[in-house]
mmCIF file of C-alpha atoms in Angstrom:
data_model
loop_
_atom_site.group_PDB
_atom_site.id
_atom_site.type_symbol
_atom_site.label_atom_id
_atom_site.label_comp_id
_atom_site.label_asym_id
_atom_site.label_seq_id
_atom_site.Cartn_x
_atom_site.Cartn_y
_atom_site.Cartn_z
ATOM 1 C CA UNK A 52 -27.286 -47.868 -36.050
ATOM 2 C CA UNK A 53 -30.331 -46.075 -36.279
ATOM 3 C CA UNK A 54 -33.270 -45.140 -34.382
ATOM 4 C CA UNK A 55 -36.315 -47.063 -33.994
ATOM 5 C CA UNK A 56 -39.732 -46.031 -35.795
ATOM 6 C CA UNK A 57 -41.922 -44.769 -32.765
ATOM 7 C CA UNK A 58 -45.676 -45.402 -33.534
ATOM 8 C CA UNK A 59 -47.684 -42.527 -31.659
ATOM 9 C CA UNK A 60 -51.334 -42.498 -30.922
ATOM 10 C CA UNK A 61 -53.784 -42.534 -34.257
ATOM 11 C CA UNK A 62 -51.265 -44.613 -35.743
ATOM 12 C CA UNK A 63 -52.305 -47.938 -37.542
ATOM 13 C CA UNK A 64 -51.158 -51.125 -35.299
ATOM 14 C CA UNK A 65 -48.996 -53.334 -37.567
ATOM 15 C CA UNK A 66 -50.938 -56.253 -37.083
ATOM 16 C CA UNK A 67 -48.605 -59.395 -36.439
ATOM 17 C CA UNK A 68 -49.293 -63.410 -35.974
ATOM 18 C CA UNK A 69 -46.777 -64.505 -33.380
ATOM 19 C CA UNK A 70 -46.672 -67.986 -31.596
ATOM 20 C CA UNK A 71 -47.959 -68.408 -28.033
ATOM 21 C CA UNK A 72 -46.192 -70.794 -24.895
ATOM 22 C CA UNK A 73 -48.301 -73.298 -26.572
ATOM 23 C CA UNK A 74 -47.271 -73.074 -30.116
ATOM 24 C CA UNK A 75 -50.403 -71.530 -31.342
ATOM 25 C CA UNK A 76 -50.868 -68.861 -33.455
ATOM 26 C CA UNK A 77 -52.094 -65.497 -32.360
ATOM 27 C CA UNK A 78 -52.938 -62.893 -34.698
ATOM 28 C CA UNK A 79 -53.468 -59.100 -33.351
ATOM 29 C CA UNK A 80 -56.136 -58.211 -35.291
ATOM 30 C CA UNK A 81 -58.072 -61.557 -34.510
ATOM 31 C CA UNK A 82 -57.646 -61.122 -30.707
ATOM 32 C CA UNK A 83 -59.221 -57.267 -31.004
ATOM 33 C CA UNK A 84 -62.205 -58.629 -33.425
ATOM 34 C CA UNK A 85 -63.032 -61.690 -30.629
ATOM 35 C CA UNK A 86 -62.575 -59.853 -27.624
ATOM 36 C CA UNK A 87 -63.712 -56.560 -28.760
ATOM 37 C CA UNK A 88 -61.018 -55.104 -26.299
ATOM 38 C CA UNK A 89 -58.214 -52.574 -26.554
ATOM 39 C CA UNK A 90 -54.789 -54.560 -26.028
ATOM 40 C CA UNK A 91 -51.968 -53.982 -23.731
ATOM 41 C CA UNK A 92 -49.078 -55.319 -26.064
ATOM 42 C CA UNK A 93 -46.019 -54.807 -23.247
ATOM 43 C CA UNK A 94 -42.127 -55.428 -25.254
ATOM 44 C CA UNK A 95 -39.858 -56.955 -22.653
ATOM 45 C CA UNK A 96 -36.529 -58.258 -23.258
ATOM 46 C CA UNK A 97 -36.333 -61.820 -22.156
ATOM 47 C CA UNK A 98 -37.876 -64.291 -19.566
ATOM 48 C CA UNK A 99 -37.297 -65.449 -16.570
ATOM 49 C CA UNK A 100 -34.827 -62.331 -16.080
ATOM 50 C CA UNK A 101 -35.546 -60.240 -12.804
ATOM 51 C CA UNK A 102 -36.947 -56.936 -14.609
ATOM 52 C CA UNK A 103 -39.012 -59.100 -17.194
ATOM 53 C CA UNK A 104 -40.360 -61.090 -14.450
ATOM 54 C CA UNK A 105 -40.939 -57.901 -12.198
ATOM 55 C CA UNK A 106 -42.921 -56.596 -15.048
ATOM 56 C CA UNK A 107 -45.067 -60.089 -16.038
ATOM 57 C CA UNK A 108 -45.995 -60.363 -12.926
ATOM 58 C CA UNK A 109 -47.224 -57.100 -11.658
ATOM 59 C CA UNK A 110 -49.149 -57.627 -15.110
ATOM 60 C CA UNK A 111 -50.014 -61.084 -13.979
ATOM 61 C CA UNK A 112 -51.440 -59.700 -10.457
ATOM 62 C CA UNK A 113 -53.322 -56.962 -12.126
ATOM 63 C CA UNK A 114 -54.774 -58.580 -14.534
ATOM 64 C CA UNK A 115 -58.545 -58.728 -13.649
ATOM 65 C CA UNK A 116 -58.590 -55.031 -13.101
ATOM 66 C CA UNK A 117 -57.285 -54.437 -17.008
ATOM 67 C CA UNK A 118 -59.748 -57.190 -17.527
ATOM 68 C CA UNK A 119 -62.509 -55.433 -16.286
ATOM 69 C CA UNK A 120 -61.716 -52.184 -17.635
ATOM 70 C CA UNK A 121 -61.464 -53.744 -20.979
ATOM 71 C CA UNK A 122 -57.853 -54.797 -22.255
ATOM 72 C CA UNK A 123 -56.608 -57.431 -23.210
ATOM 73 C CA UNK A 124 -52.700 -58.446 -21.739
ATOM 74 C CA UNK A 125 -50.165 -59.894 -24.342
ATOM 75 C CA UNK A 126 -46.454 -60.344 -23.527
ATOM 76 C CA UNK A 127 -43.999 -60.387 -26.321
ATOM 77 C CA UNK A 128 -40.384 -60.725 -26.456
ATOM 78 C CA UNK A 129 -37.743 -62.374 -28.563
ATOM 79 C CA UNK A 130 -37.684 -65.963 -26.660
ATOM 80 C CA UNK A 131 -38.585 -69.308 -28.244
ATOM 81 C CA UNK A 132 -42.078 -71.118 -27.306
ATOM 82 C CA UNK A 133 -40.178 -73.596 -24.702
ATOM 83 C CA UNK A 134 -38.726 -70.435 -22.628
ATOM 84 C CA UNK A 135 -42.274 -68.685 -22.958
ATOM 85 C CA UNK A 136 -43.953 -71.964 -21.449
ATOM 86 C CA UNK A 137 -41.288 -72.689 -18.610
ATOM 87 C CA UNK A 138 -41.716 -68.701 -17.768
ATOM 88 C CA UNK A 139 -45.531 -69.154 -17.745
ATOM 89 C CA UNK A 140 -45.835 -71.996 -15.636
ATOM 90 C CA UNK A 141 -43.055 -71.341 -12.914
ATOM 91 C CA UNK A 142 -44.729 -67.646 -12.656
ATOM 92 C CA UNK A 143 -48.222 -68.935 -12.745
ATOM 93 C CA UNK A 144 -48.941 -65.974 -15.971
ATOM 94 C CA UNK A 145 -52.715 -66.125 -16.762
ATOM 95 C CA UNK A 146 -52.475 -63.853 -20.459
ATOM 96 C CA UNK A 147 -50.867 -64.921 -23.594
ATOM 97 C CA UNK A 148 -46.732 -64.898 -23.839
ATOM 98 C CA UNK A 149 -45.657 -64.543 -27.504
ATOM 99 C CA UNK A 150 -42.613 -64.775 -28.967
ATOM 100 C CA UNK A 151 -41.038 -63.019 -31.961
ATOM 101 C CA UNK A 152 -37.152 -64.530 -32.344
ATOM 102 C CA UNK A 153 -36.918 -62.962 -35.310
ATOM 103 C CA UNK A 154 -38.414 -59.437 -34.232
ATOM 104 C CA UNK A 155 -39.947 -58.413 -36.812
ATOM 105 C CA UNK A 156 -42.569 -57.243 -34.725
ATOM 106 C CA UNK A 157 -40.640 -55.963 -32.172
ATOM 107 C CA UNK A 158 -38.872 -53.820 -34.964
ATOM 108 C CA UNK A 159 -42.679 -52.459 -36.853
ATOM 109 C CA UNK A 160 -43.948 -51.396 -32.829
ATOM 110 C CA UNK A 161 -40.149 -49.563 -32.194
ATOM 111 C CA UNK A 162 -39.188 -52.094 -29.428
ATOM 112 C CA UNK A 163 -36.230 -52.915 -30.975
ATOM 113 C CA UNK A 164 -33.034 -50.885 -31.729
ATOM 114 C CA UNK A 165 -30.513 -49.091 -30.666
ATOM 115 C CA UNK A 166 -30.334 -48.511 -27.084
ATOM 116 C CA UNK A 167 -27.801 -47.690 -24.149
ATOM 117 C CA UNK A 168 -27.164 -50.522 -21.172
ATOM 118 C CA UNK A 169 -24.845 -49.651 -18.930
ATOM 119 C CA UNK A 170 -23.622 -46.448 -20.696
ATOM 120 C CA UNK A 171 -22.719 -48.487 -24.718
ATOM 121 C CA UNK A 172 -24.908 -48.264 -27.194
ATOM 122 C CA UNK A 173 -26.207 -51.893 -28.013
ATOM 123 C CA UNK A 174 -29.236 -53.276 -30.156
ATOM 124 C CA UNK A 175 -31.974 -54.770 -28.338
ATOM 125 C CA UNK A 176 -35.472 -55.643 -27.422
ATOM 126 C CA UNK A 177 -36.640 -51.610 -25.952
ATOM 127 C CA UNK A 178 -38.868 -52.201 -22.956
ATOM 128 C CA UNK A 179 -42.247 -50.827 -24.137
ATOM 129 C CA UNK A 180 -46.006 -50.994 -23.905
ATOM 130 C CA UNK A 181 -48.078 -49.834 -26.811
ATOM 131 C CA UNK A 182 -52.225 -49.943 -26.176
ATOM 132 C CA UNK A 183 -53.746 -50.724 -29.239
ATOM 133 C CA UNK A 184 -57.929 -50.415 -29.474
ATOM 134 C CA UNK A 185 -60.523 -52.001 -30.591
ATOM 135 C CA UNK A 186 -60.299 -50.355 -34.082
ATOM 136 C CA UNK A 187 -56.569 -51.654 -34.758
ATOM 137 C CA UNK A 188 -55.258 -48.051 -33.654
ATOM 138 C CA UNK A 189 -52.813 -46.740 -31.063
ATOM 139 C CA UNK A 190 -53.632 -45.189 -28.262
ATOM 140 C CA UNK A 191 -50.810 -44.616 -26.201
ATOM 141 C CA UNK A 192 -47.046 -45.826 -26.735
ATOM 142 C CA UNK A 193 -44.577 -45.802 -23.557
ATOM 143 C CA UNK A 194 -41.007 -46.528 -24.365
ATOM 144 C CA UNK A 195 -37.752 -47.068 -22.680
ATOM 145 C CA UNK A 196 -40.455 -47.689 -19.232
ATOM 146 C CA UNK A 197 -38.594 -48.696 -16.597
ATOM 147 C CA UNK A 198 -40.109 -52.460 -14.919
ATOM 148 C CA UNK A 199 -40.712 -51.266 -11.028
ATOM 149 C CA UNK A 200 -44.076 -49.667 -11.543
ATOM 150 C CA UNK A 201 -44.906 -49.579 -15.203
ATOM 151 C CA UNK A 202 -47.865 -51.210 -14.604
ATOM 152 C CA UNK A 203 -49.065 -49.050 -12.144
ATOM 153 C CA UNK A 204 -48.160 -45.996 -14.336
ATOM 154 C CA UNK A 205 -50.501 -47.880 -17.582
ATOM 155 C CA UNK A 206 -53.278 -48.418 -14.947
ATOM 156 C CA UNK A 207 -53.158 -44.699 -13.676
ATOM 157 C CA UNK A 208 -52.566 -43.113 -18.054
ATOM 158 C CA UNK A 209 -55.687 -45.650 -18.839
ATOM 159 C CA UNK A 210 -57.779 -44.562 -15.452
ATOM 160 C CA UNK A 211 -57.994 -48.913 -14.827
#
C-alpha cells in the first residue's frame, strides 16, 4: 500500500460531480462559479457513526458563520444516496452530503489510503478538509484531523 497524493495550497482542485442525499448531481466547479464562494469540502468516513456525526454537526451548527464569511459546506464520504438522506434528516444537516462509493474523489483530494486504526495499517476514507476558492485552487488541506474540534480549528486557520 502506498501513500496518498496530498494536494497542498496553489494546487488545482480536481473538480468532481458527485451525487447529493437527493440524487442530484453536484459538480465542484459549478458550485464555486454560482456561489462565487471558497468551499469547505470536509472527507469523513461514514454516516451516522459518532465521529462523522460529531463532525457534521458542529459543521451543521456553524454553518451561518462559514456562510457569512464566504464558504460554502459540502460533506463527502463513501456512503450511498439513501444513507446520506437518512443522515441528513435525523441530524437536521442544512449543506449538501455527497457521496463517492467508488472514491474516486476521495482518492484525487488524498482522503483515501493507507492509514492506521487502532495500531494496523488499513485502507480507508482519511478524515480531511481541503478549502478550495473561488478560482478552483487550494487553499489549505488538513489531514488525518481529528472530529472533536476540527471545526473550530478551520474557523480559527480561516479567521470565520
Amino acid at each position: 500500500m502506498s501513500d496518498p497524493i496530498r494536494l497542498e495550497p496553489g494546487d488545482q482542485a480536481p473538480d468532481f460531480t458527485l451525487t447529493d442525499a437527493d440524487g442530484k448531481p453536484v459538480t465542484l466547479s459549478e458550485v464555486l462559479a454560482e456561489t462565487g464562494k471558497s468551499a469547505v469540502l470536509y472527507f469523513y468516513p461514514a454516516a451516522m457513526t459518532p465521529g462523522c456525526t460529531k463532525e457534521s454537526c458542529d459543521f451543521r451548527d456553524n454553518l451561518r458563520d462559514f456562510d457569512s464569511a464566504g464558504f460554502t459546506v459540502l460533506g463527502i464520504s463513501p456512503d450511498t444516496t439513501d444513507k446520506l438522506a437518512r443522515f441528513r434528516d435525523k441530524e437536521g444537516l442544512t449543506f449538501p452530503l455527497l457521496g463517492d462509493p467508488d472514491k474516486e474523489t476521495l482518492r484525487a483530494y488524498g482522503a483515501y489510503g493507507e492509514k492506521k486504526n487502532y495500531g494496523r495499517l488499513v485502507q480507508g476514507v482519511i478524515r480531511s478538509t481541503i478549502v478550495v476558492g473561488p478560482d478552483g485552487k487550494v487553499t489549505r488541506a488538513f489531514y488525518n484531523v481529528k472530529a472533536t474540534g476540527h471545526v473550530d480549528r478551520i474557523k480559527r486557520e480561516l479567521g470565520v
